RNA sequence: GCCCCGAUAGCUCAGUGGUAGAGUGCAUCCAUGGUAAGGAUGAGGUCCUGGGUUCAAAUCCCAGUCGGGGCUCCA
């Protein structure tokens, strides 16, 4: 059997399970009103609305038991057709208003896909001719559902499944609609595959950056500031190392770093256009003198102000201002997710002022930086083009031009990319860099945005070679994206095992005993290491060597040096090396100074000699 | 914000309508130990906050706060 046949079969199993779950839920709550029940990655869900009752995960056993009864009964799935008007009557008789709404959409426009339909028309009743002749139904036992299929032949052929969670979901994704309950299940052809999937989820949990961040003493969250990380000394070392790598590489490429105010008057955001599009998502504050201020949520308006300070010649362009100021955004409380979605974070931002002719070359240069940055971490990423959103600023023609430019650049780059319509910024289209976390969920990381609007809003100019004044174009770009989110992704991909140059603690020196001569030798090793710029710590606790080794392993320290009589005698150490590291000096005696110098050079070169494992949870 | 779930020692968690538990960490002492946990003793808790029910609430109910999973997937 080919893969596609396997996939078709699995898809049918999952879809059939959605029906079986609906059957079970209807038996348990006969008054249930059903929404939709599609197949999703790894499983299925069904949206249900039960008046006066909420399904909770405590109900899963009950629902699963009922599902098993349906499966054991091995009811055949029987396909049938009704005319559209018959179908609507069926939905009315069965008291299934959501199905009725779907049927009305089918009748009017031949589809139920909400995003393909005019928002105002959704579910409205249509008189007269129908866009479809008839609609399909599937019946198993006493349960009948509007359905395109396909299904497995009978309810006995659905493989292994498990209900996972229940969540709220608005009918057709619209906040003004009733909220339904979405019951999710995962399903696989065999028990073994299901167990493997569940095991992968368990593995992914161990890599959760929030868990590792706490275990490795990198950062924590506290109720005093929801969504804003407290960075601990070890986390700050990692953070600063990433920033200093970024700074070094950008200074080489003629970027100039600026720092600008964190609180700005409302007027700044009125001028930039953010007031209309973003003010609600900003933290704001007022003064006794009645002025309104917004806490910096993006860097671009300030960069525009910096540009405007002086006159600029075409000879000055491209002009590249970078900054890493802290930003705050009022993200909805329910959307916060550790470092992945925070309310306070820093970006490795830059605003590049260019002439229209320079856009293409500048993008090529940025792509080089992206390639360099992401390859050094060994991370996988993909590009995504975001086009004009519903709420946008400026002339659609300018937008079309900008979108065409970006498409041409992406195609010229030879990189694969996807398109997300309507996902651009309000001032221009963008290219996002997308990465996945340990559970395979995609996150926007870097973003390269083209902006024709804000330079106009701020009245930015440069003098061209012919003496005329022209408006520059601005490229907004971040490579890491948010430092916070990037660190989160990095932690999950590395499972906390950072390469030497990033490791918050590079070397741990563990003493065998607390005798004066031992301690003195160990302290001397630490002092030498620090002299070389290494992050090296002493463990002189009154514990066994085994315990100290274990502690160092748990903290994922790359090198551990045990100091006792032998080392003092020979002046040589035998480094214990973290298992994932591919280095030569493992388990061989080496003079202390040589070892420290080798590690210092390695750290300085910023090479990642560590094996990075991919997204485990994605493999299925 | 909305739906489901959770909150007990610094951390991970168990537990019961009637005076609070383990492991780990921390402190002290003993042991001076050679590559993933040596031993003993001790300190440490408004059982998230505020209401309600009750003779009695950390436990049951309500609200809030914070945290987790979702809220894109369309017969």
XYZ file of C-alpha atoms in Angstrom, chain A residues 115 277 384-393 399-400 403 407 418-430 432 444 449:
32
model
C -13.229 32.378 5.044
C -4.009 50.155 14.595
C 6.238 32.923 4.985
C 5.020 35.898 3.003
C 2.325 37.989 4.673
C 0.235 40.096 2.308
C -2.080 43.095 2.694
C -4.382 42.818 5.721
C -8.004 43.994 5.856
C -6.998 47.030 7.870
C -4.139 48.689 6.049
C -2.651 52.075 5.386
C 1.045 47.471 -1.721
C 0.860 45.418 -4.903
C 4.255 42.434 -2.490
C 7.795 37.629 -4.014
C 4.395 29.840 1.932
C 1.946 32.708 1.639
C -0.388 33.812 4.406
C -2.877 36.201 2.859
C -3.750 39.217 4.980
C -0.952 38.652 7.491
C 1.123 41.712 6.572
C 1.698 44.654 8.916
C -0.705 47.567 8.419
C 2.096 49.570 6.791
C 3.483 46.942 4.461
C 3.927 43.280 3.492
C 6.431 41.094 5.286
C 8.402 35.969 8.307
C 7.009 33.563 13.985
C 9.002 44.037 6.603
